[in-house]
XYZ file of C-alpha atoms in Angstrom:
705
model
C -45.030 43.394 2.297
C -41.429 43.546 2.026
C -39.448 44.794 -1.407
C -38.859 41.879 -3.956
C -35.701 42.171 -5.698
C -36.816 42.630 -9.806
C -34.268 42.204 -12.597
C -34.273 42.649 -16.477
C -31.986 39.786 -17.666
C -30.703 38.740 -21.434
C -28.116 36.320 -22.310
C -26.658 35.404 -25.812
C -23.752 33.052 -27.147
C -22.051 33.224 -30.511
C -19.193 30.920 -32.034
C -17.297 33.804 -33.280
C -15.375 34.239 -36.227
C -12.691 31.293 -36.133
C -14.209 28.381 -34.279
C -16.470 25.613 -35.917
C -18.285 24.576 -32.559
C -19.337 26.743 -29.194
C -17.918 25.184 -26.421
C -19.264 27.953 -24.097
C -22.649 27.465 -22.216
C -24.849 29.483 -20.000
C -27.987 29.779 -18.093
C -29.950 31.454 -15.643
C -32.639 30.661 -12.723
C -35.165 33.242 -11.662
C -37.776 31.340 -9.142
C -41.332 31.917 -9.132
C -41.922 31.039 -5.877
C -41.584 34.132 -4.096
C -40.477 31.959 -0.811
C -37.576 30.304 -2.641
C -36.820 33.636 -4.456
C -36.183 35.225 -0.864
C -34.066 32.328 0.275
C -31.669 31.174 -2.361
C -32.241 34.229 -4.849
C -31.454 33.968 -8.760
C -28.713 32.267 -10.360
C -26.894 33.205 -13.087
C -23.682 30.938 -14.777
C -21.196 31.312 -17.867
C -19.088 28.487 -18.506
C -16.411 28.100 -21.496
C -15.202 24.759 -22.060
C -11.896 23.217 -23.096
C -10.655 20.246 -24.679
C -10.367 18.142 -27.893
C -13.265 15.744 -29.325
C -16.077 18.036 -28.285
C -15.003 17.715 -24.294
C -15.129 21.352 -24.007
C -18.615 21.479 -24.701
C -19.321 18.370 -22.486
C -17.718 19.737 -19.616
C -19.239 23.288 -19.857
C -22.717 21.701 -20.041
C -22.269 19.551 -16.970
C -21.013 22.818 -15.209
C -24.143 24.453 -16.066
C -26.713 21.844 -15.628
C -24.822 20.443 -12.529
C -24.799 24.268 -10.512
C -28.227 25.003 -11.657
C -29.439 22.268 -9.943
C -27.240 21.410 -6.900
C -27.605 25.311 -5.558
C -31.433 25.028 -5.244
C -31.359 21.624 -3.946
C -28.782 22.366 -1.117
C -30.752 23.283 2.044
C -28.180 25.967 3.293
C -29.463 29.600 3.316
C -26.023 30.545 3.193
C -25.646 31.488 -0.358
C -21.789 31.706 -0.540
C -21.992 27.944 1.111
C -24.466 26.682 -1.193
C -22.820 28.255 -4.463
C -19.383 26.878 -3.527
C -21.103 23.276 -2.822
C -22.870 23.380 -6.298
C -19.371 24.436 -8.091
C -17.831 21.679 -6.263
C -20.303 19.086 -7.286
C -19.994 20.022 -10.844
C -15.958 19.910 -10.712
C -16.517 16.328 -9.383
C -18.820 15.048 -11.966
C -16.573 16.627 -14.543
C -13.759 14.905 -13.112
C -15.564 11.525 -13.236
C -16.592 11.984 -16.341
C -13.066 12.664 -17.666
C -11.763 9.917 -15.991
C -14.428 7.313 -17.261
C -13.801 8.232 -21.008
C -10.200 8.513 -22.268
C -11.278 10.998 -25.025
C -12.186 13.430 -22.589
C -9.436 13.094 -20.566
C -8.062 16.391 -19.299
C -11.222 18.253 -20.341
C -12.311 21.419 -17.875
C -14.098 24.445 -18.099
C -14.197 27.949 -16.541
C -16.994 29.072 -14.537
C -18.206 32.290 -12.959
C -21.369 32.392 -11.254
C -23.497 34.857 -9.613
C -26.523 34.689 -7.029
C -28.632 37.986 -6.630
C -30.339 38.154 -3.360
C -32.294 40.903 -1.733
C -30.085 43.639 -1.925
C -26.667 41.541 -2.246
C -24.770 39.934 -5.086
C -22.607 36.652 -4.400
C -20.241 35.934 -7.450
C -18.062 32.583 -7.427
C -15.369 31.973 -10.201
C -13.036 29.721 -11.390
C -10.945 30.452 -14.316
C -10.561 33.412 -16.913
C -14.424 33.935 -17.257
C -15.404 37.453 -15.356
C -17.930 38.952 -13.384
C -18.353 43.116 -14.208
C -20.305 45.510 -11.873
C -21.284 48.756 -13.682
C -22.930 51.625 -11.535
C -23.094 55.463 -12.042
C -21.047 55.515 -15.319
C -18.155 53.258 -13.678
C -17.261 49.907 -14.339
C -15.318 47.257 -12.167
C -14.167 43.600 -12.725
C -15.256 41.641 -9.648
C -13.818 38.387 -10.542
C -10.042 37.335 -10.376
C -8.734 35.700 -13.669
C -6.960 32.631 -12.552
C -4.378 32.780 -15.623
C -0.735 32.910 -15.849
C -0.764 36.692 -16.940
C -3.201 37.467 -13.708
C -0.609 35.727 -11.988
C 2.211 38.081 -13.249
C 0.314 41.016 -12.797
C -0.579 40.373 -9.393
C 3.160 39.575 -8.965
C 4.210 42.921 -10.425
C 6.075 41.168 -13.461
C 3.455 42.629 -16.173
C 1.399 45.175 -16.492
C -2.265 45.453 -17.209
C -1.506 46.531 -20.921
C 0.916 43.694 -21.231
C -1.109 41.483 -20.024
C -3.552 42.223 -22.264
C -1.650 41.316 -25.353
C 0.731 38.848 -23.981
C 1.179 35.612 -25.907
C 0.245 33.124 -23.023
C -2.813 35.270 -22.067
C -5.046 32.544 -22.747
C -3.353 29.977 -20.233
C -5.435 29.400 -16.984
C -4.082 28.221 -14.088
C -7.433 26.964 -12.385
C -10.444 25.143 -14.171
C -13.254 22.872 -13.078
C -12.651 18.899 -14.145
C -8.997 18.580 -14.097
C -8.457 17.500 -10.839
C -10.387 16.172 -8.295
C -10.565 19.073 -5.795
C -10.835 23.250 -6.781
C -10.495 26.088 -4.885
C -13.128 28.968 -5.660
C -13.291 32.443 -5.130
C -15.921 34.367 -3.752
C -17.232 37.619 -3.832
C -20.097 40.146 -2.658
C -21.354 43.199 -3.643
C -24.160 45.646 -2.153
C -26.942 46.189 -4.780
C -28.502 49.263 -5.793
C -31.443 50.083 -7.848
C -30.085 50.964 -11.617
C -26.813 48.635 -10.990
C -25.706 46.075 -13.952
C -23.638 42.972 -13.752
C -22.081 41.017 -16.703
C -20.516 37.271 -16.864
C -18.820 36.598 -19.849
C -16.355 34.536 -21.392
C -12.776 35.581 -22.070
C -13.793 35.630 -25.941
C -15.922 38.916 -24.557
C -13.574 40.249 -22.042
C -10.318 39.800 -24.211
C -11.689 41.912 -27.209
C -13.547 44.374 -26.059
C -12.134 46.929 -23.034
C -13.461 47.537 -19.822
C -14.659 51.142 -20.646
C -16.257 49.910 -23.891
C -18.301 47.131 -22.062
C -19.428 50.188 -19.706
C -20.373 52.484 -22.133
C -22.434 49.789 -24.222
C -24.136 48.508 -20.750
C -24.976 52.096 -19.877
C -26.473 53.031 -23.429
C -28.331 50.134 -24.196
C -31.227 47.771 -22.162
C -30.087 44.091 -21.439
C -31.741 42.811 -24.472
C -29.993 45.311 -26.948
C -26.609 45.138 -25.131
C -25.801 41.340 -25.306
C -26.421 41.917 -28.805
C -24.001 45.078 -29.148
C -20.833 43.576 -26.743
C -20.858 39.820 -28.956
C -20.776 42.215 -32.191
C -18.212 44.405 -30.976
C -15.941 41.099 -29.870
C -16.753 39.982 -33.381
C -15.701 43.072 -34.955
C -12.462 42.838 -33.182
C -11.764 39.507 -34.761
C -13.981 37.325 -32.683
C -11.181 34.280 -32.547
C -13.300 32.716 -29.830
C -16.529 31.782 -28.567
C -18.285 34.702 -26.990
C -21.065 34.555 -24.509
C -22.208 36.913 -21.955
C -25.432 37.339 -19.778
C -26.379 41.074 -18.292
C -28.399 41.728 -15.085
C -29.655 45.147 -14.553
C -31.383 45.762 -11.016
C -34.954 47.306 -11.358
C -35.580 46.902 -7.670
C -33.752 46.012 -4.390
C -34.913 43.556 -2.208
C -34.569 42.920 1.336
C -32.283 40.675 2.824
C -33.193 37.648 5.277
C -32.814 38.346 8.932
C -29.335 36.837 10.033
C -27.734 36.571 6.844
C -24.230 35.871 6.690
C -21.853 37.313 4.024
C -18.747 35.572 2.695
C -15.958 34.931 4.993
C -12.921 34.634 2.473
C -12.087 32.720 -0.877
C -12.817 28.984 -0.746
C -16.014 26.780 0.446
C -16.889 24.003 2.670
C -16.015 20.504 2.208
C -18.892 18.608 1.576
C -19.058 14.704 2.913
C -22.241 14.225 1.150
C -22.731 11.472 -2.048
C -21.683 13.000 -5.365
C -23.549 10.790 -7.677
C -24.988 12.445 -10.599
C -27.695 14.822 -9.747
C -31.027 13.782 -11.264
C -32.581 16.409 -13.725
C -35.593 18.224 -12.581
C -39.066 17.116 -13.902
C -39.843 18.808 -17.185
C -36.264 19.372 -18.338
C -35.759 17.764 -21.481
C -33.284 14.893 -21.117
C -29.764 15.756 -22.858
C -26.693 13.318 -23.200
C -24.035 15.224 -21.656
C -21.521 13.104 -23.815
C -23.186 14.313 -26.851
C -22.644 17.834 -28.310
C -24.383 20.809 -28.121
C -25.922 22.129 -31.248
C -25.042 25.517 -31.829
C -25.718 28.170 -34.166
C -24.111 32.161 -34.487
C -26.429 34.513 -32.192
C -28.178 31.540 -30.839
C -30.742 33.497 -28.194
C -32.221 31.541 -25.282
C -35.517 33.326 -24.290
C -35.587 32.732 -20.660
C -34.648 30.907 -17.671
C -34.850 27.346 -16.837
C -38.721 27.317 -15.516
C -38.870 24.000 -14.378
C -36.511 24.100 -11.881
C -38.054 27.075 -10.368
C -41.075 25.484 -10.258
C -40.102 22.251 -8.822
C -38.879 23.594 -5.688
C -41.133 23.620 -2.618
C -41.572 26.406 -0.252
C -39.292 25.661 2.867
C -41.122 23.428 5.672
C -40.801 25.113 9.569
C -38.230 23.425 11.453
C -39.004 22.341 14.956
C -36.951 23.216 17.681
C -35.100 20.422 19.208
C -35.891 19.068 23.058
C -33.353 20.489 25.390
C -30.857 17.513 26.612
C -30.100 16.847 30.175
C -26.195 17.255 31.387
C -25.255 13.629 32.633
C -21.847 12.427 34.141
C -20.088 11.277 30.863
C -20.105 14.989 29.540
C -17.087 15.801 31.026
C -15.145 12.539 29.790
C -16.812 12.924 26.392
C -15.464 16.575 25.968
C -11.866 15.430 27.086
C -11.887 12.663 24.575
C -13.355 15.017 21.548
C -10.248 17.408 22.712
C -7.682 14.585 22.335
C -9.198 13.802 18.954
C -9.617 17.164 17.574
C -5.569 17.761 18.776
C -4.724 14.337 16.997
C -6.453 15.344 13.719
C -5.117 18.779 13.627
C -1.729 17.226 13.891
C -2.396 14.531 10.919
C -3.909 17.425 9.224
C -0.497 19.626 9.541
C 1.498 16.376 8.412
C -0.631 16.031 5.442
C -0.554 19.885 4.558
C 3.198 19.931 4.671
C 3.574 17.133 2.711
C 1.085 18.008 -0.004
C 3.096 21.137 0.171
C 6.222 19.763 -0.652
C 4.856 17.234 -3.609
C 1.981 18.664 -5.421
C 4.403 21.248 -7.116
C 5.521 18.644 -9.912
C 2.059 17.517 -10.061
C 0.640 20.936 -10.663
C 3.449 21.765 -13.685
C 2.470 18.428 -15.081
C -1.177 19.120 -14.839
C -0.548 22.516 -16.081
C 1.418 21.481 -19.126
C -1.456 18.617 -19.959
C -3.692 21.642 -20.105
C -1.734 23.537 -22.418
C -1.055 20.548 -24.577
C -4.961 20.125 -24.659
C -5.485 23.593 -25.488
C -3.051 23.592 -28.079
C -4.635 20.345 -29.877
C -7.838 22.700 -29.837
C -6.211 25.530 -31.612
C -3.602 23.575 -33.918
C -5.831 23.672 -36.978
C -7.210 27.324 -36.356
C -4.401 28.949 -35.090
C -0.885 27.000 -34.955
C 0.745 29.892 -34.260
C -0.655 30.245 -30.950
C -0.663 26.425 -30.531
C 3.101 26.360 -30.467
C 3.542 29.415 -28.189
C 1.186 27.326 -25.857
C 3.309 23.778 -26.705
C 6.656 26.198 -26.167
C 5.202 26.759 -22.662
C 4.012 23.622 -21.585
C 7.416 21.873 -22.820
C 9.281 24.705 -20.545
C 7.455 23.577 -17.397
C 8.191 19.929 -18.244
C 11.756 20.679 -18.512
C 11.927 22.934 -15.615
C 10.732 19.523 -13.474
C 13.768 18.214 -11.316
C 13.621 14.780 -12.672
C 15.831 13.184 -9.844
C 13.655 14.062 -7.209
C 10.058 12.673 -9.199
C 8.334 9.721 -8.373
C 7.960 7.167 -10.850
C 4.476 7.795 -11.488
C 5.637 11.883 -12.204
C 8.325 10.838 -14.490
C 5.811 8.235 -16.628
C 3.598 11.452 -16.765
C 6.432 13.563 -18.030
C 7.640 11.094 -20.449
C 4.528 10.265 -21.498
C 3.498 13.800 -22.151
C 6.879 14.840 -23.949
C 7.145 12.015 -26.326
C 3.378 11.573 -27.062
C 0.860 14.649 -27.076
C 3.670 17.207 -27.228
C 5.597 16.033 -30.126
C 2.777 14.736 -32.194
C 0.655 18.182 -31.619
C 4.127 20.148 -32.327
C 4.513 18.212 -35.695
C 0.759 18.801 -36.759
C 1.169 22.685 -35.971
C 4.382 23.075 -37.687
C 2.496 21.256 -40.888
C -0.364 23.359 -40.404
C 1.772 26.346 -39.934
C 3.613 26.211 -42.869
C 0.462 25.137 -44.938
C -1.218 28.115 -43.823
C 1.585 30.410 -44.580
C 2.331 28.740 -48.280
C 6.066 27.672 -47.059
C 7.322 24.699 -49.102
C 10.592 22.891 -48.579
C 12.568 22.111 -51.770
C 12.546 19.940 -53.707
C 8.903 19.857 -53.925
C 8.390 16.707 -55.647
C 9.940 14.647 -52.493
C 8.969 15.219 -48.918
C 11.423 13.314 -47.069
C 13.462 15.038 -44.547
C 16.736 14.210 -45.979
C 15.407 16.592 -49.074
C 15.000 19.375 -47.147
C 18.257 20.883 -48.073
C 19.933 21.424 -51.155
C 22.974 19.204 -50.563
C 24.313 16.327 -52.116
C 26.921 16.209 -49.072
C 29.959 17.649 -50.895
C 29.228 20.615 -48.991
C 28.686 21.149 -45.155
C 26.433 24.142 -45.739
C 22.867 24.676 -46.992
C 21.073 27.707 -49.191
C 19.959 31.125 -47.755
C 19.040 32.370 -51.139
C 18.621 31.078 -54.758
C 19.060 32.915 -58.440
C 18.536 31.836 -61.782
C 19.641 32.891 -64.986
C 19.813 31.998 -68.978
C 22.763 30.237 -70.199
C 23.710 28.625 -73.078
C 22.321 25.098 -71.934
C 18.686 26.750 -70.684
C 18.133 28.168 -67.290
C 20.871 27.904 -64.379
C 20.549 27.983 -60.599
C 23.070 29.194 -58.247
C 22.478 29.248 -54.594
C 24.224 31.674 -51.903
C 25.292 29.116 -48.645
C 24.887 29.733 -44.898
C 28.790 30.214 -45.763
C 28.713 32.892 -47.537
C 29.586 31.307 -50.381
C 28.094 30.799 -54.049
C 27.421 27.455 -55.675
C 25.798 26.552 -58.802
C 22.806 23.781 -58.429
C 22.940 20.586 -59.938
C 20.201 18.583 -61.613
C 20.464 16.543 -58.389
C 19.699 19.402 -56.182
C 23.259 19.446 -54.809
C 25.638 22.323 -54.532
C 28.843 22.130 -57.240
C 31.182 24.421 -58.712
C 31.985 26.766 -55.797
C 32.743 30.185 -57.377
C 36.244 31.588 -56.936
C 36.315 34.844 -55.250
C 39.178 36.839 -53.995
C 40.671 35.329 -50.218
C 38.755 37.131 -47.700
C 35.846 37.641 -49.802
C 32.051 37.199 -48.551
C 29.000 37.061 -50.777
C 26.366 38.818 -48.814
C 23.703 38.988 -51.782
C 22.789 37.194 -55.160
C 20.500 38.226 -58.006
C 20.191 37.386 -61.460
C 18.353 38.552 -64.676
C 18.574 37.200 -68.354
C 22.313 36.972 -69.040
C 24.007 37.772 -65.723
C 24.615 36.999 -62.330
C 25.378 39.753 -59.943
C 27.040 39.174 -56.280
C 26.925 41.577 -53.651
C 30.400 40.941 -51.653
C 32.355 42.413 -48.715
C 36.025 42.059 -48.512
C 38.976 43.711 -45.811
C 39.636 46.834 -46.815
C 42.613 48.412 -44.689
C 41.125 47.292 -41.392
C 37.521 48.012 -42.244
C 34.985 46.111 -44.650
C 34.849 47.153 -48.468
C 31.817 46.522 -50.322
C 31.559 45.788 -54.125
C 29.337 44.072 -56.887
C 30.634 41.326 -58.731
C 29.389 40.179 -62.553
C 29.376 36.833 -63.636
C 28.621 35.195 -66.970
C 26.170 31.732 -66.808
C 28.237 28.715 -66.682
C 31.325 30.517 -65.480
C 33.044 30.052 -62.151
C 34.908 33.333 -61.890
C 33.564 37.059 -61.445
C 33.885 38.972 -64.869
C 33.354 42.240 -63.634
C 34.098 43.900 -60.314
C 32.859 47.393 -59.296
C 33.330 49.027 -55.719
C 30.576 50.555 -54.000
C 31.819 54.125 -53.259
C 29.033 56.003 -50.739
C 29.736 58.614 -48.321
C 27.421 57.205 -45.923
C 29.597 53.650 -46.132
C 32.686 55.532 -45.724
C 31.123 57.157 -42.268
C 29.917 54.114 -41.287
C 26.025 55.136 -41.388
C 25.194 52.638 -44.115
C 26.039 49.291 -45.102
C 24.413 47.353 -48.636
C 22.909 44.450 -47.204
C 20.157 43.364 -50.514
C 20.757 43.355 -54.164
C 18.208 42.764 -57.241
C 18.109 43.656 -60.752
C 15.735 43.596 -63.598
C 17.028 44.349 -67.445
C 19.425 47.285 -67.551
C 19.120 48.237 -63.476
C 20.785 46.847 -60.806
C 19.828 47.851 -57.242
C 21.824 47.865 -54.264
C 19.633 48.695 -50.833
C 21.840 50.245 -48.113
C 20.246 50.005 -44.509
C 21.464 51.823 -41.469
C 24.454 50.133 -39.495
C 23.134 50.570 -36.097
C 19.407 49.475 -36.775
C 18.080 46.307 -35.161
C 16.566 43.709 -37.536
C 12.971 44.935 -36.736
C 13.721 48.781 -36.824
C 13.316 51.247 -39.526
C 14.596 54.170 -41.013
C 16.003 56.066 -43.966
C 17.298 53.623 -46.240
C 19.402 54.635 -49.550
C 18.791 52.571 -53.026
C 21.593 52.484 -55.460
C 20.673 52.175 -59.209
C 23.182 50.634 -61.348
C 23.230 50.477 -65.202
C 23.807 47.399 -66.676
C 25.087 46.677 -70.538
C 22.432 45.750 -72.500
C 22.752 42.881 -75.255
C 26.097 40.863 -75.257
C 27.715 43.797 -73.284
C 28.979 42.483 -70.085
C 29.650 46.166 -68.514
C 28.435 47.215 -65.407
C 28.538 51.238 -64.552
C 30.953 52.333 -61.646
C 28.446 55.264 -61.158
C 24.910 54.931 -59.498
C 21.752 57.071 -59.005
C 20.943 57.325 -55.237
C 17.298 57.448 -54.022
C 16.607 57.850 -50.062
C 13.376 56.117 -48.771
C 11.800 55.697 -45.399
C 10.152 52.636 -44.039
C 8.586 51.786 -40.745
C 10.601 48.520 -40.055
C 13.753 47.344 -41.812
C 13.629 45.560 -45.519
C 13.788 42.024 -45.620
C 13.869 41.392 -49.201
C 13.863 43.209 -52.281
C 12.630 42.533 -56.297
C 12.788 44.404 -59.236
C 10.270 44.914 -61.508
C 9.976 46.766 -65.158
C 9.673 50.556 -65.236
C 12.367 51.249 -62.219
C 10.185 49.770 -59.609
C 10.941 47.441 -56.732
C 9.082 45.685 -54.306
C 10.199 45.456 -50.676
C 9.244 42.685 -48.203
C 9.638 44.331 -44.652
C 10.385 42.666 -41.246
C 6.647 42.461 -40.087
C 5.446 41.073 -43.489
C 4.291 43.833 -45.234
C 4.628 44.287 -48.945
C 5.466 47.978 -50.363
C 6.000 49.547 -53.731
C 8.517 51.923 -54.701
C 8.514 53.673 -58.231
C 11.780 55.363 -58.274
C 10.682 56.899 -61.960
C 8.863 59.546 -60.528
C 10.349 62.722 -58.831
C 9.957 62.234 -55.073
C 10.019 58.478 -54.750
C 8.104 57.127 -51.548
C 7.313 53.404 -50.267
C 3.642 52.895 -50.643
C 1.916 49.968 -49.447
C 0.702 47.145 -51.093
C -2.984 45.987 -50.488
C -2.717 42.121 -50.031
C -4.734 39.496 -48.662
C -2.446 38.661 -45.780
C 1.293 39.708 -44.745
C 4.008 37.377 -45.551
C 4.372 34.997 -42.580
C 7.921 34.308 -40.819
C 8.891 30.903 -41.351
C 9.494 28.672 -38.238
C 13.080 28.537 -37.352
C 15.179 26.417 -34.973
C 18.686 26.853 -34.828
C 18.358 29.571 -37.241
C 17.271 26.960 -39.803
C 13.380 26.810 -40.981
C 11.903 23.864 -39.849
C 9.231 21.031 -41.280
C 7.095 18.645 -39.288
C 9.547 16.066 -40.760
C 12.749 17.053 -39.555
C 11.384 17.878 -35.792
C 11.638 15.089 -33.175
C 10.945 14.646 -29.457
C 13.747 16.436 -27.453
C 13.923 19.286 -29.983
C 12.883 22.719 -28.678
C 9.233 24.039 -30.076
C 9.827 26.777 -32.453
C 7.443 29.358 -31.787
C 6.610 32.398 -34.667
C 7.021 35.685 -33.520
C 3.229 36.656 -33.570
C 0.236 34.258 -32.917
C -1.546 36.161 -35.286
C -1.547 37.085 -38.844
C -2.688 40.506 -39.314
C -4.947 41.008 -42.571
C -4.509 44.501 -44.166
C -6.913 44.214 -47.004
C -8.238 41.451 -49.694
C -7.302 43.539 -52.705
C -4.759 43.648 -55.387
C -2.364 45.976 -56.451
C -2.418 46.887 -60.158
C 0.794 48.096 -61.355
C 0.940 50.244 -64.542
C 1.709 47.547 -67.592
C 1.201 44.582 -65.852
C -1.356 42.028 -64.797
C -2.862 42.746 -61.188
C -0.432 40.940 -58.380
C -1.957 39.660 -55.609
C -0.889 37.810 -52.305
């Protein structure tokens, strides 16, 4: 008897650590009938759904169920043709379901499927779910990602390393269900005993390197390797659902005689009915519109047995009787040739028309897909949602409005004015809430109150400081015009401080009795720097002390920040040539302030150099000559100047400090955003957590983030 293909298979799916629902789906079918196994082979499929209102779960379930049934119902012995046919049936059904239910509009799913028959593996994929081939300690990605970054890599615009961490790495350019038709890539690989094949969603491939996948597959049997693969993805953050099927070839079978290989990408178009495929007998009925119950580390112990059991053995085909040539043969051939020429001409016209007219439609559809993707991310990762929304807005704005059809313009306006704007506002709100960003005054949330300005000035504050005066606490604001203002009870700017002509206020700090200004003024063709002391309630500077330092004179360092506590006033000098995110060696100047009612400021300072990995964004003082530094990357560090050789030490906080969303250099809230504005984006789509402990400071209570 001919050798039969024997496999060791395991599959596993996990919701991950960030998502509430599992929108992935998977299945495999290994026919028990030897004739069916020899003719059609064993089928494996993984799908990653997308779309709001549980639509992603529905789309991936339809894909898995339809492909699993349609593949074995197709009579063709050409595996690639049957596989493409089954996937196209799934695409048509998902597209139909989306059109029937407005809540499912735009739903879709990726799909990667493999059929192992005899000594050959046939792989088909749509989207960015992947197929890996592992042999003799080597791993190879078989499938081709249909994603924006993958296209950039293939075009030579991005490297593989850049693509792995790119902000747009989750944007796919092809999926099942969003359009009436879909292109499918098909590949084939020859099998050998000991080979392994892995099908997985991007929740695994995006978090676990190819080499790590190879190491786990080589080290463990499939039942164990699926657990280790998903465990490793969760250890690396688990931001998405994670699904994997692992197949190991125990024995290679024999291909049927006259087998055909895949000849290229794509598949046949079928003219058959695309009605809903019925479930096979014995399979429990499931509502395709309902949610799939999911739980962490849900394991499916075996294939879909009822499908295999219900397939009958192929019946013999009788050869058709020979037909006699008649006198009508040649005229018929001539007519057929004319019809073929006419069809080719019509097809060419249609092809040229579609090439020129589907560009805007593809951009509109891609923008719609990005918006739906962002709607699923807006509650868990608003920063990433904003990046996808910004990409969608870029696609819509790039469309040539004058050449669009009325329907296309209506779609663009609907997306821009509706889903895009609404989702951006929701993402901004969630981002600010998660980052603990509050707009002043806190008691009033109207857009007009988001700036401290009563109309008497044309600026808004960039820094606020408080001091104790005879009438209680007084607040001062440094405006974006580099002038200092006192803040009124109605949160307006008034009583502009009088400073020498040409002087700019760069920073402001206060303690119990004094207000300190970091100032810059022209000095013989170059800037000079000084510190000003102001008494509470006064509108003029009481004392001015120049900042004299050799590093300033030779242009290496410039004063950037100021803070005070008790009898100490600190000025931070940063490298003059550094960028906003680069680090280096900073210099901290420590000035002595007169205690009690003494309104004196020492002209001399002690100098302490420190080194940081990135530039210092903000600084605050603490008793015992301690400083807390907020770095440009959101990290918090502590410096104790009382030690002989002070160094900056990282503070263990729950999360790094998130950068505010800016639009035209102004922090933005959902109330101030409107349709037509550019979508604001955060510098990073993720917030790095560097611990959940607190820092105990000598003589103080524990500080937490």
